[in-house]
XYZ file of C-alpha atoms in Angstrom:
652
model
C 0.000 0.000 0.000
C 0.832 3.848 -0.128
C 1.115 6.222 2.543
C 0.863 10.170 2.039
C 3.987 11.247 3.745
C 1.102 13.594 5.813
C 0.791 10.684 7.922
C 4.779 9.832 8.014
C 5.372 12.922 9.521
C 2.011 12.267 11.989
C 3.508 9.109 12.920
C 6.751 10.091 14.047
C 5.681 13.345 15.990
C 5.567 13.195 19.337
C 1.577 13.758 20.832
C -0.213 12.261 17.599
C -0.544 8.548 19.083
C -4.258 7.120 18.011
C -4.137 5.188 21.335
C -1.857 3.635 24.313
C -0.809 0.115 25.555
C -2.546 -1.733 28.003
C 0.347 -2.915 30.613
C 2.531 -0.530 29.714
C 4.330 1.725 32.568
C 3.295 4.766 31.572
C 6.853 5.897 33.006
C 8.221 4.464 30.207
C 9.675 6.128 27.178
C 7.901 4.650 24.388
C 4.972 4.440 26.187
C 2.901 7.595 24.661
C 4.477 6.561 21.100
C 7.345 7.956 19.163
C 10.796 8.081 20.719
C 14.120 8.076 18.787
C 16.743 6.783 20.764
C 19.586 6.244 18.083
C 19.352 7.858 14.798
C 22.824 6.424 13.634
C 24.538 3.063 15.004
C 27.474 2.885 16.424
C 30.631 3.053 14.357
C 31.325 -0.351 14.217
C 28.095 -1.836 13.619
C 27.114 -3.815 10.588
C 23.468 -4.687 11.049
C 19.884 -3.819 11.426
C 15.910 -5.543 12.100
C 12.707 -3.515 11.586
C 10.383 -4.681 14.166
C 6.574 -4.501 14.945
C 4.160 -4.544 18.166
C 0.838 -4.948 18.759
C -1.002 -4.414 22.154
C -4.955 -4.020 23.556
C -5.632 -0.217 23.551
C -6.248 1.028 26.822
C -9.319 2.357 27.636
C -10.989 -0.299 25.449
C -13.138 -3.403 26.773
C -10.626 -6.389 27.044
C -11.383 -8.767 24.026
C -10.083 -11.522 22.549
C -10.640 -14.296 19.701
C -8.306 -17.412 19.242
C -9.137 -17.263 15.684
C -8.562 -14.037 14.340
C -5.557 -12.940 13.181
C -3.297 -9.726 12.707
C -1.669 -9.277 9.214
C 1.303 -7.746 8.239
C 2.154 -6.957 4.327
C 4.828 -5.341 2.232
C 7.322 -4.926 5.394
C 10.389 -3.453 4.498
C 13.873 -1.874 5.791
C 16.040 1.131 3.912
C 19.094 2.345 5.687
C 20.545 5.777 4.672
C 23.906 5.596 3.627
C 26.217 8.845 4.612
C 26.309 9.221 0.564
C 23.142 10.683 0.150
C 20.725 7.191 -0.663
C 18.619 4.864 0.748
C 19.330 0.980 0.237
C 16.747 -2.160 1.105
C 18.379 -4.304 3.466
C 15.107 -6.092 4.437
C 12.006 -6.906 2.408
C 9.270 -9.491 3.917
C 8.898 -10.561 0.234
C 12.359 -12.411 0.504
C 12.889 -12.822 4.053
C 9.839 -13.820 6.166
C 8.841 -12.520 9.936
C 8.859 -14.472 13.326
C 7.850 -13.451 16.828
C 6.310 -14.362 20.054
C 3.711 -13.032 22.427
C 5.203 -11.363 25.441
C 4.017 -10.302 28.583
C 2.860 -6.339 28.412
C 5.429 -5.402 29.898
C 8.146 -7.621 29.211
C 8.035 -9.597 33.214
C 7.713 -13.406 32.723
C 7.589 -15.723 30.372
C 6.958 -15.571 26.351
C 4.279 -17.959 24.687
C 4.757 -19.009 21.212
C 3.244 -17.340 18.276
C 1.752 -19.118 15.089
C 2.732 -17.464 12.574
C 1.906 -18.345 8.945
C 2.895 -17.090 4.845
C 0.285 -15.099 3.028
C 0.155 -15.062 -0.590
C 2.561 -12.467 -1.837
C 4.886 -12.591 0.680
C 3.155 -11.236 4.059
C 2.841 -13.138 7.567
C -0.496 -13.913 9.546
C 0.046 -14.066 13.315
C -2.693 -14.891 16.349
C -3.861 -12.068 17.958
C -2.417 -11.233 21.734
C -3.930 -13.414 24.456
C -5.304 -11.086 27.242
C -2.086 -9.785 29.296
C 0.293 -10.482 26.239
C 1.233 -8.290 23.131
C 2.516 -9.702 19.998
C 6.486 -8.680 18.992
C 7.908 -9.890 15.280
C 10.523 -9.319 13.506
C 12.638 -10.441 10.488
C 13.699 -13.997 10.404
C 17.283 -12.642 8.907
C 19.098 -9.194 9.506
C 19.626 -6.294 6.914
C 23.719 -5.779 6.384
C 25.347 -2.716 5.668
C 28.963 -1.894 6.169
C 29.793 0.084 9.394
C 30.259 3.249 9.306
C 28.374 3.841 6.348
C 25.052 4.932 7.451
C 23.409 7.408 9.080
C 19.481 6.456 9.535
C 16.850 3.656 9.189
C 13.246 3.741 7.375
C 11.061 1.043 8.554
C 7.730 0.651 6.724
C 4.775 -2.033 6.829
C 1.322 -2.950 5.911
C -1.124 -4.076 9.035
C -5.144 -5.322 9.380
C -6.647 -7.719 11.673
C -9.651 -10.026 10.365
C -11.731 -9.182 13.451
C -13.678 -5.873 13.546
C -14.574 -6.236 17.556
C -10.566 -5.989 17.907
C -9.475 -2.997 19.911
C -5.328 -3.061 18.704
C -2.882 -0.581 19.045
C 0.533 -0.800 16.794
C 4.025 0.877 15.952
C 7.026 -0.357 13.998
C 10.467 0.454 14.770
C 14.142 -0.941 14.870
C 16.922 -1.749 16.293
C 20.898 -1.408 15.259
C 22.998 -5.108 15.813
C 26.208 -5.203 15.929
C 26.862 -7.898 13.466
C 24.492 -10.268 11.364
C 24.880 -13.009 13.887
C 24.893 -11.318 17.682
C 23.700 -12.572 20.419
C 21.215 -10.573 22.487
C 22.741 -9.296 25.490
C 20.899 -7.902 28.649
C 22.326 -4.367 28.507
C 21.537 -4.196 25.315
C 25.293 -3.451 24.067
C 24.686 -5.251 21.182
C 21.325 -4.003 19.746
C 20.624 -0.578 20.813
C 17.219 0.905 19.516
C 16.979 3.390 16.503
C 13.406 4.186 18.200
C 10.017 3.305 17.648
C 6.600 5.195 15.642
C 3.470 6.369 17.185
C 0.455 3.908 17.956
C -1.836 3.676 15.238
C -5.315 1.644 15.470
C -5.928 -1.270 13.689
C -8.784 -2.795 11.579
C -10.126 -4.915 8.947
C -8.389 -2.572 6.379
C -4.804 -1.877 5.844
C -3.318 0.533 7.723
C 0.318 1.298 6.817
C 2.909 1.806 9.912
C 6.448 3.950 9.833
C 8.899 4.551 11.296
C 12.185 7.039 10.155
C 15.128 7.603 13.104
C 16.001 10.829 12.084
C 14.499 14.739 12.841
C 11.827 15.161 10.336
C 13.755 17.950 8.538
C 16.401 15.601 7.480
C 13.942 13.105 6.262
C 11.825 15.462 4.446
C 15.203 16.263 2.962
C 15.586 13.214 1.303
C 12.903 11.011 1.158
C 13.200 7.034 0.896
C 12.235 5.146 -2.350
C 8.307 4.617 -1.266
C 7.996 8.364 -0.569
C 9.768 10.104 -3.444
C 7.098 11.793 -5.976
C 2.938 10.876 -6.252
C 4.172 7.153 -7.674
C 3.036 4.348 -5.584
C 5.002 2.124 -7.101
C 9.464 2.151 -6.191
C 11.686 3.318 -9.203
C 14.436 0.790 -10.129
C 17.133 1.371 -6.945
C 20.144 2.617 -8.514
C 23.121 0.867 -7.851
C 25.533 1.698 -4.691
C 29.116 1.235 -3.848
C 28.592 0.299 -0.123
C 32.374 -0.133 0.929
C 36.102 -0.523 0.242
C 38.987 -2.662 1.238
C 41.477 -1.900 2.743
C 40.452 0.736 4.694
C 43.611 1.449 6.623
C 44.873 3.483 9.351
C 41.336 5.832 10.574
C 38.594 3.693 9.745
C 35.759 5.491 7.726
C 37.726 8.690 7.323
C 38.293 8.138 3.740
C 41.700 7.779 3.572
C 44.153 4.473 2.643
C 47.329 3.473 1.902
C 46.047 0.603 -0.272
C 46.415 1.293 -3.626
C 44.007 -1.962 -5.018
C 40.743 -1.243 -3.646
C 37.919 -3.982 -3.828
C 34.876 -2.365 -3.972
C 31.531 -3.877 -2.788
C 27.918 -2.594 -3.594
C 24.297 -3.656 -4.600
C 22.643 -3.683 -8.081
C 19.577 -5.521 -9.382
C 20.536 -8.910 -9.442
C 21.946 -10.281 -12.784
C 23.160 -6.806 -14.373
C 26.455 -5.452 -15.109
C 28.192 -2.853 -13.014
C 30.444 -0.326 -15.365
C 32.833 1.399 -11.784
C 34.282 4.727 -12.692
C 37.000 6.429 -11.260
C 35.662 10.120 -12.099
C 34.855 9.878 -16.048
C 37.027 7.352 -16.973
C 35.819 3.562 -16.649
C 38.033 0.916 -14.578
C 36.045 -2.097 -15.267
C 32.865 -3.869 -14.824
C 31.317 -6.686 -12.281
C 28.184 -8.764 -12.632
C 25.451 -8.322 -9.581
C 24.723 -12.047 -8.305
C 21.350 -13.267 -7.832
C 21.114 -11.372 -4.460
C 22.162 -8.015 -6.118
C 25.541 -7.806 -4.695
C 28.930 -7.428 -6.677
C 32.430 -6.540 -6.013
C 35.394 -5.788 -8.566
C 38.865 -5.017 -7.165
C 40.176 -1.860 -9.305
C 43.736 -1.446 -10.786
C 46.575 0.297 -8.889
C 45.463 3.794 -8.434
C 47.541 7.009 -8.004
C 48.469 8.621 -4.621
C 45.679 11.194 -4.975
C 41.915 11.809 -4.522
C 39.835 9.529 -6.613
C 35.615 10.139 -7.489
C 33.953 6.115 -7.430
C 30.787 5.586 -9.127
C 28.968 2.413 -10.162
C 25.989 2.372 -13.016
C 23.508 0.423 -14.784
C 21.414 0.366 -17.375
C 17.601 -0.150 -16.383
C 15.220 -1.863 -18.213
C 14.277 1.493 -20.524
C 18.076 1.677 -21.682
C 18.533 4.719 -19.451
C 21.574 4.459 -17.631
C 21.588 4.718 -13.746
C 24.175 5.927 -11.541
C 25.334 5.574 -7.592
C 26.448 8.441 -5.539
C 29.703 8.959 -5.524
C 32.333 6.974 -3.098
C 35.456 9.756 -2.374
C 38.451 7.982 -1.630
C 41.840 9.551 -1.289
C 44.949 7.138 -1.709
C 48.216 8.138 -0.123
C 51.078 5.699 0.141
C 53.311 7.931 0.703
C 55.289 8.097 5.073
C 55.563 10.854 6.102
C 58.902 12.580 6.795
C 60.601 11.439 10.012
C 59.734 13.778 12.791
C 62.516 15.623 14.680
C 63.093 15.999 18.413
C 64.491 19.451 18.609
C 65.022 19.624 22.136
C 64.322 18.583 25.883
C 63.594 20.435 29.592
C 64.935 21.190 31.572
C 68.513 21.232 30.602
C 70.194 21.563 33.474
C 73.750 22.730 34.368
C 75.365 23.777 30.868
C 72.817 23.909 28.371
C 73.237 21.985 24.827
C 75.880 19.335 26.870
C 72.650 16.669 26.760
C 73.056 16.446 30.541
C 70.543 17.463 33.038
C 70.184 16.467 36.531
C 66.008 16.319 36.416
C 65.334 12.510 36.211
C 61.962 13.413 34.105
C 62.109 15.425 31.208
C 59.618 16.658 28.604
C 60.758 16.312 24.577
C 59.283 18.728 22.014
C 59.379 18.255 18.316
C 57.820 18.810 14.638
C 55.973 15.816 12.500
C 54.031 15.624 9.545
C 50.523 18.093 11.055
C 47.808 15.874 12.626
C 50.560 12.570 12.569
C 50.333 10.371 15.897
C 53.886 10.449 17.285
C 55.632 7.478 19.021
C 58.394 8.174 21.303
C 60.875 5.252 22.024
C 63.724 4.987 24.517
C 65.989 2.903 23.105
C 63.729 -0.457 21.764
C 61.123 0.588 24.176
C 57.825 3.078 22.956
C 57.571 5.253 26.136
C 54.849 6.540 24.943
C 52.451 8.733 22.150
C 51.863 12.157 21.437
C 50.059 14.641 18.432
C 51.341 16.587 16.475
C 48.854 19.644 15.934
C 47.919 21.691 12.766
C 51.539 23.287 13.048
C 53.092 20.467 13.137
C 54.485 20.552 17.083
C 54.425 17.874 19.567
C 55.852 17.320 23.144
C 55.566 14.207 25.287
C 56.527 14.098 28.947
C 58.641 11.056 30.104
C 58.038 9.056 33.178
C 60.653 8.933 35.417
C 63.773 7.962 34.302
C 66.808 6.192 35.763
C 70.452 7.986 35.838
C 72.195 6.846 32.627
C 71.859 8.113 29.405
C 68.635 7.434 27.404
C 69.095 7.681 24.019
C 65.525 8.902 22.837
C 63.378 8.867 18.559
C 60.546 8.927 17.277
C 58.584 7.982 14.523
C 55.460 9.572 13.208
C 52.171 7.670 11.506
C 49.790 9.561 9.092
C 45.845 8.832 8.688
C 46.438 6.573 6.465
C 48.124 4.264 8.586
C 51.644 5.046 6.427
C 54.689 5.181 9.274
C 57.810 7.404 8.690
C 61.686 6.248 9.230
C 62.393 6.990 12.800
C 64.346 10.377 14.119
C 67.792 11.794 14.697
C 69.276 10.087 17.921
C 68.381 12.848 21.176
C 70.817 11.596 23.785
C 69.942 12.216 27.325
C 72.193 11.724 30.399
C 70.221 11.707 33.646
C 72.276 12.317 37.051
C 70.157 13.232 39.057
C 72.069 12.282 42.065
C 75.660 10.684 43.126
C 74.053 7.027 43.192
C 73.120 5.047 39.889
C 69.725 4.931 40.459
C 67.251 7.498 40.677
C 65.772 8.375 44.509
C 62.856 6.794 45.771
C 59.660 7.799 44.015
C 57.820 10.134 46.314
C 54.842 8.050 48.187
C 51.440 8.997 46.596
C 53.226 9.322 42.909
C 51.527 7.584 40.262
C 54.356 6.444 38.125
C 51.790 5.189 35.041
C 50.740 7.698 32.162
C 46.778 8.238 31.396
C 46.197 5.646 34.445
C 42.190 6.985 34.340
C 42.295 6.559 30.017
C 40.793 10.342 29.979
C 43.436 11.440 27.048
C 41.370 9.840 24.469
C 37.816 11.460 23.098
C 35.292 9.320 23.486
C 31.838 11.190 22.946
C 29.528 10.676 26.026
C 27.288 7.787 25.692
C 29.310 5.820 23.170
C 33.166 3.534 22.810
C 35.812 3.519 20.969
C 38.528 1.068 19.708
C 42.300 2.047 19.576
C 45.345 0.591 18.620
C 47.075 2.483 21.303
C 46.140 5.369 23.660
C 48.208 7.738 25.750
C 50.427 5.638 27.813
C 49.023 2.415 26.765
C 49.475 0.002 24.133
C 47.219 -2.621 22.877
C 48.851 -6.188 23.138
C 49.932 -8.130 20.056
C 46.594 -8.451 17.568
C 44.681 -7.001 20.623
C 42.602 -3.709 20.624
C 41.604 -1.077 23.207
C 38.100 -0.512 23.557
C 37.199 2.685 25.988
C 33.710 3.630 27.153
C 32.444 6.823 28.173
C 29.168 6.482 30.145
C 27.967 3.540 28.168
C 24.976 1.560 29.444
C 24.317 3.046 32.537
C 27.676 2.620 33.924
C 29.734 5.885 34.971
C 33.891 5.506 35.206
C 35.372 5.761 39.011
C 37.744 8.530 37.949
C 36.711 10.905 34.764
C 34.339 9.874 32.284
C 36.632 6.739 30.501
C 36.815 3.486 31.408
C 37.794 0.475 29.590
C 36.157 -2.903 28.355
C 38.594 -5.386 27.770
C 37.167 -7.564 25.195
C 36.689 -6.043 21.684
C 35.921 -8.767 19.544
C 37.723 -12.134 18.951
C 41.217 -11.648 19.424
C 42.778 -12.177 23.009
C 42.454 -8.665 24.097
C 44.852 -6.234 26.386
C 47.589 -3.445 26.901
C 50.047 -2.530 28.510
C 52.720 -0.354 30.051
C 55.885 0.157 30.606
C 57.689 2.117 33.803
C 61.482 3.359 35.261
C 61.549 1.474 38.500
C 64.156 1.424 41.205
C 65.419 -1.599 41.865
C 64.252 -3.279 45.132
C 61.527 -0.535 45.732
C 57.932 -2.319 46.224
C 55.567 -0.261 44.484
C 51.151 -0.632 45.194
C 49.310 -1.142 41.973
C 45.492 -0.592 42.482
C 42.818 -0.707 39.575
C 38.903 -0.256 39.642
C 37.111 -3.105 37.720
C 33.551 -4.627 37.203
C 31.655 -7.393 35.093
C 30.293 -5.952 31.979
C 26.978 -7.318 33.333
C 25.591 -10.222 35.860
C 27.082 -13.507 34.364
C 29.304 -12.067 31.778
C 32.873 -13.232 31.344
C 34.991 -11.063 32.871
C 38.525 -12.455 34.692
C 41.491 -9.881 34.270
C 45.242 -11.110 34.423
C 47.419 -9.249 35.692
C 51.204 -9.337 34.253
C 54.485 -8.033 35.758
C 57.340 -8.488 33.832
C 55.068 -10.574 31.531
C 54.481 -12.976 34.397
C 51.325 -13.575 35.412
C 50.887 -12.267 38.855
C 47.489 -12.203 39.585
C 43.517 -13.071 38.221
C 40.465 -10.885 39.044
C 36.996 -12.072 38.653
C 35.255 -8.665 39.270
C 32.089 -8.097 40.997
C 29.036 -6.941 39.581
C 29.731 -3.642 41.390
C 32.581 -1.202 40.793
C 35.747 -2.472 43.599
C 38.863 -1.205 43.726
C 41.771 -4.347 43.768
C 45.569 -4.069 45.464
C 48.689 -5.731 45.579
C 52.298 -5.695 45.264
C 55.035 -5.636 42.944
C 58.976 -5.321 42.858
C 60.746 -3.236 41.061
C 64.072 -4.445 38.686
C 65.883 -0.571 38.393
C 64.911 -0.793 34.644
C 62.014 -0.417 32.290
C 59.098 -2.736 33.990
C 55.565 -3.890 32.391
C 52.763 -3.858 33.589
C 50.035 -5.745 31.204
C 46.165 -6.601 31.510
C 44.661 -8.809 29.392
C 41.642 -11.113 29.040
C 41.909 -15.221 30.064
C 42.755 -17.385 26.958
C 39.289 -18.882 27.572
C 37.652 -15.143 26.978
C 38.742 -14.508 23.818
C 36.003 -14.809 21.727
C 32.711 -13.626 23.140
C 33.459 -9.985 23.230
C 32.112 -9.195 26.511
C 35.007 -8.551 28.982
C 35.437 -6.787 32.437
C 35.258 -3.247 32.652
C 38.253 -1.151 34.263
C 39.582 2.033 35.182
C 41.768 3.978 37.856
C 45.114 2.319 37.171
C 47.557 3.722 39.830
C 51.375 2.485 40.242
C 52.930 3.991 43.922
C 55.921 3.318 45.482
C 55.596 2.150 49.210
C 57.177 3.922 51.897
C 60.532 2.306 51.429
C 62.440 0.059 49.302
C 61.779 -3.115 49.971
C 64.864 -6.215 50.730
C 63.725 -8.427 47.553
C 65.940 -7.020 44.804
C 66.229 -10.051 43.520
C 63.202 -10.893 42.467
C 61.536 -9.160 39.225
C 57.262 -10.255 40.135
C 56.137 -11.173 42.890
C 54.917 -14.423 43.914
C 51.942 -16.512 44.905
C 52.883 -16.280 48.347
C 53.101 -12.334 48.852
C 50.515 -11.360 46.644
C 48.229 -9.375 48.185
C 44.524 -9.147 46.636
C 42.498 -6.546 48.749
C 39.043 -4.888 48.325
C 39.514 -1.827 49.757
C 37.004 0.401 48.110
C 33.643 -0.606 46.755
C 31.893 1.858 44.113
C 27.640 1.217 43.696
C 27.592 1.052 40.028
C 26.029 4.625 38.317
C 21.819 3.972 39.197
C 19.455 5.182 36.017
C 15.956 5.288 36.182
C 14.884 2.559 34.081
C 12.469 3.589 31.331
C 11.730 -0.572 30.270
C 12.836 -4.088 31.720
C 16.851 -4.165 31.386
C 16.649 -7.370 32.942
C 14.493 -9.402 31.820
C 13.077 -13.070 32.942
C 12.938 -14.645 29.303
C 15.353 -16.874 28.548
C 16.469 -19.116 25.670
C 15.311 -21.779 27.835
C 11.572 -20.957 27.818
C 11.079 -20.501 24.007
C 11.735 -22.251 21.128
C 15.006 -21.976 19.750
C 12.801 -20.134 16.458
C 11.811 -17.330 19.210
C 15.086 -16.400 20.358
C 15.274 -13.666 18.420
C 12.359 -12.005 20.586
C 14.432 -11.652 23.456
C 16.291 -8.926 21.202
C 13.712 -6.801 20.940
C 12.594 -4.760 24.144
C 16.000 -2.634 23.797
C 14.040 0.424 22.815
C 12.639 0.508 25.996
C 15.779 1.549 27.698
């Protein structure tokens, strides 16, 4: 069916509900209707479900008939892609719908839901028993490649065959972070794009929708079913969707991969002519699900215009938006360190008597800087739009520290190192550096705040201030996510990312002998996650946390050697692949009051470890606007109605 975008707009405008759920808090978000909750996904995510819900409307006799049935027609899903067109990822003509009744409002147990195929494509499901609502959704997720759209537009047909039915209904969706992720009970891995108003339902069709965004960017560019007076949807044109490799800042445009293989949709069985600006590269043949890839020749360090085009079935040819990608192959020029403070004594003789000093230098503008003493990266700076950077060093032992650096662009492309900077610390008549000052934390960044993270969201990183992600690890910081606030700033950490064994570490000047306290903050993700820490001195294991559900702060001891120590968290080999890990923050390194007798020794053992909760932080408390917990359970449904327990996440 049509629908006059008139009642689009009505839809998704907050006050124009034609009714409200029975059993619904009315404290809750989506109870009056519309709510967007996440126009966009998150960077990294590479899926999304349109959804529907159907409920008694309140204020209505309660009725019910075991026969009748509510129908749902013509469902489909467009995402918006950041290049200026929609793209169906779902269409109830190819993929059919599922779902389950639930309890109104969410508490107890799901009961099955017969579902069965209309002609044409659409779905027939039993009406809600009294107390339940019905939930469906698409038996298969829409793909799209992450970080390549902006918005969702979820639209579908509905009736019931009973006229003495009093429904209520919205559509809406929900982001996942991949095709295949499990539901998770914080939600982490299908937040909600938001849901429409509540229509009322009867015998004749009534079409639902939903759009995430404000309704001045929608009305800006309209999806397929909207665009003119046609009813009917004009042949989609082709896209380019992605492109590998997509090196150093992911999404930004920007590689050091001269072969890119690009990957798009067509209609299924045509050729695809790619273009690099006017001049044609090659061609590719869309398979029977309308997707193609070609991998282009070597192209030129500059910035190069991608298109893809058909020809439809009038001969009129039909062309995608344009894909901007800007090759550069090219490292950048080794950075300089042009000097260091304080230069004590006689300046320009590379001698100072300050056993922590703070290098300045130039690099390529906007390049990520790696400073290295000796073998060892001490740590990362930035160089801004003028090209300067300066990086503070932890404290250093007497001896001379002979100090580069090399410099990475955005492309991922990493310059020769620098000129040599020698540096000889005496800082005092001994060969080791005085005690560090009680209180002192010795470890850069120890609270991860030196990294933007918007509020609300994560990020991954290869390496942060301070810290560097272990070998084929990643660091993944939050910043307020799910409810959960950080003990010290507004990051904190989540130590799995995805599959690969994930941690980081960092390395410290120690006096030899001196027993320094490390303490860190750390919590399960959620209730029954996976969440053990090690802990690593010296890459020796030397402790394992299995965090509480609550923020607690842990202690114990370590030994310093007199040279350059590290200190590594990671995830237990049997963690590795779930991505859910602990959460952590507060990382502080102290020396004790005095050095301690055990020079000898480089970790410390199982028998003076020392594991103690000293501080116990309530995790943040959030009014919650649905069920984040909920009761359901793979266990009491069907393994075809696991899916459902996806789907309350917009009413967080």
């Amino acid at each position: 069916m049509a629908i006059s975008l008139t009642d689009v707009i009505a839809q998704n405008t907050v006050g124009k509900s034609e009714g409200l759920p029975v059993g619904v808090p009315s404290s809750w978000g989506w109870y009056d209707g519309v709510l967007k909750v996440f126009s966009a996904p998150p960077s990294n995510f590479t899926s999304v479900t349109g959804w529907g819900s159907v409920y008694q409307k309140a204020g209505e006799p309660a009725y019910t008939n075991p026969s009748a049935r509510v129908e749902v027609a013509n469902a489909k899903t467009y995402v918006h892609l950041k290049t200026g067109e929609w793209v169906l990822v779902e269409n109830q003509a190819q993929v059919q719908m599922s779902g389950a009744h639930f309890v109104n409002d969410f508490s107890g147990s799901a009961l099955s839901m017969k579902s069965t195929a209309l002609p044409g494509g659409g779905t027939s499901f039993s009406t809600p028993p009294t107390g339940y609502n019905d939930h469906f959704w698409y038996n298969a997720r829409g793909t799209y490649t992450a970080g390549m759209v902006d918005a969702v537009y979820v639209q579908m047909d509905m009736r019931v065959t009973d006229p003495n039915l009093n429904l209520v209904a919205n559509v809406g969706a929900d982001w996942w972070r991949d095709a295949n992720a499990p539901f998770l009970t914080d939600f982490s891995n299908n937040p909600a794009a938001g849901t429409s108003n509540w229509s009322e339902l009867s015998t004749e069709w009534t079409t639902l929708a939903f759009y995430s965004t404000t309704t001045a960017q929608f009305l800006a560019d309209l999806p397929p079913p909207l665009v003119g007076a046609s009813t009917t949807e004009p042949e989609a044109k082709p896209t380019i969707l992605s492109y590998t490799t997509d090196s150093g800042v992911a999404g930004d445009g920007i590689t050091n991969d001269s072969t890119l293989t690009l990957s798009g949709t067509a209609k299924a069985g045509s050729s695809v002519s790619v273009y690099d600006g006017a001049t044609k590269i090659g061609t590719a043949t869309a398979n029977s699900s309308g997707n193609w890839s070609f991998t282009t020749p070597q192209l030129s360090n500059a910035a190069h215009a991608l298109t893809a085009s058909t020809t439809d079935t009038t001969g009129k040819t039909v062309t995608s938006s344009v894909l901007n990608v800007t090759i550069d192959t090219v490292a950048p020029v080794a950075p300089k360190i042009m000097s260091f403070t304080p230069d004590t004594g006689v300046v320009g003789d590379g001698i100072t008597t300050a056993n922590q000093v703070t290098l300045t230098g130039t690099a390529e503008a906007g390049s990520t800087v790696k400073v290295f003493d000796g073998t060892t990266q001490i740590g990362v700076a930035t160089a801004n739009t003028s090209g300067n950077w300066s990086y503070q060093t932890a404290q250093l032992t007497n001896g001379t520290h002979v100090f580069t650096a090399t410099s990475s662009d955005v492309a991922g492309n990493t310059s020769a190192a620098s000129a040599q900077t020698n540096v000889t610390i005496n800082s005092s008549t001994t060969t080791t550096p005085p005690v560090t000052s009680p209180g002192q934390n010795l470890l850069v960044n120890g609270s991860f705040e030196e990294s933007t993270v918007s509020s609300g969201t994560w990020a991954a990183f290869n390496s942060v201030p301070g810290w560097t992600a272990i070998a084929g690890g990643t660091i993944e910081l939050w910043n307020n996510l799910n409810g959960v606030k950080a003990t010290e700033g507004n990051n904190f950490g989540e130590l799995d990312y995805l599959g690969a064994r994930d941690g980081f570490y960092q390395t410290v000047k120690t006096v030899a002998g001196q027993s320094y306290e490390l303490t860190f903050d750390a919590r399960t993700r959620f209730a029954g996650s996976s969440s053990d820490i090690e802990v690593l001195w010296n890459n020796s294991v030397v402790a394992t946390i299995p965090p509480g559900n609550n923020w607690s702060t842990y202690k114990f001891s370590v030994t310093g050697t007199g040279g350059q120590d590290r200190l590594t968290f990671r995830e237990t080999s049997t963690q590795s692949v779930d991505g859910l890990g602990a959460l952590y923050d507060n990382v502080s390194l102290v020396a004790k009051q005095s050095a301690t007798s055990a020079a000898s020794s480089t970790t410390t053992t199982g028998t003076n470890q020392t594991l103690d909760l000293v501080t116990q932080y309530a995790a943040a408390n959030y009014a919650s606007s649905g069920p984040s917990t909920g009761t359901i359970t793979s266990t009491q449904t069907s393994p075809s109605l696991a899916p459902t327990l996806t789907q309350p996440a917009y009413h967080d």
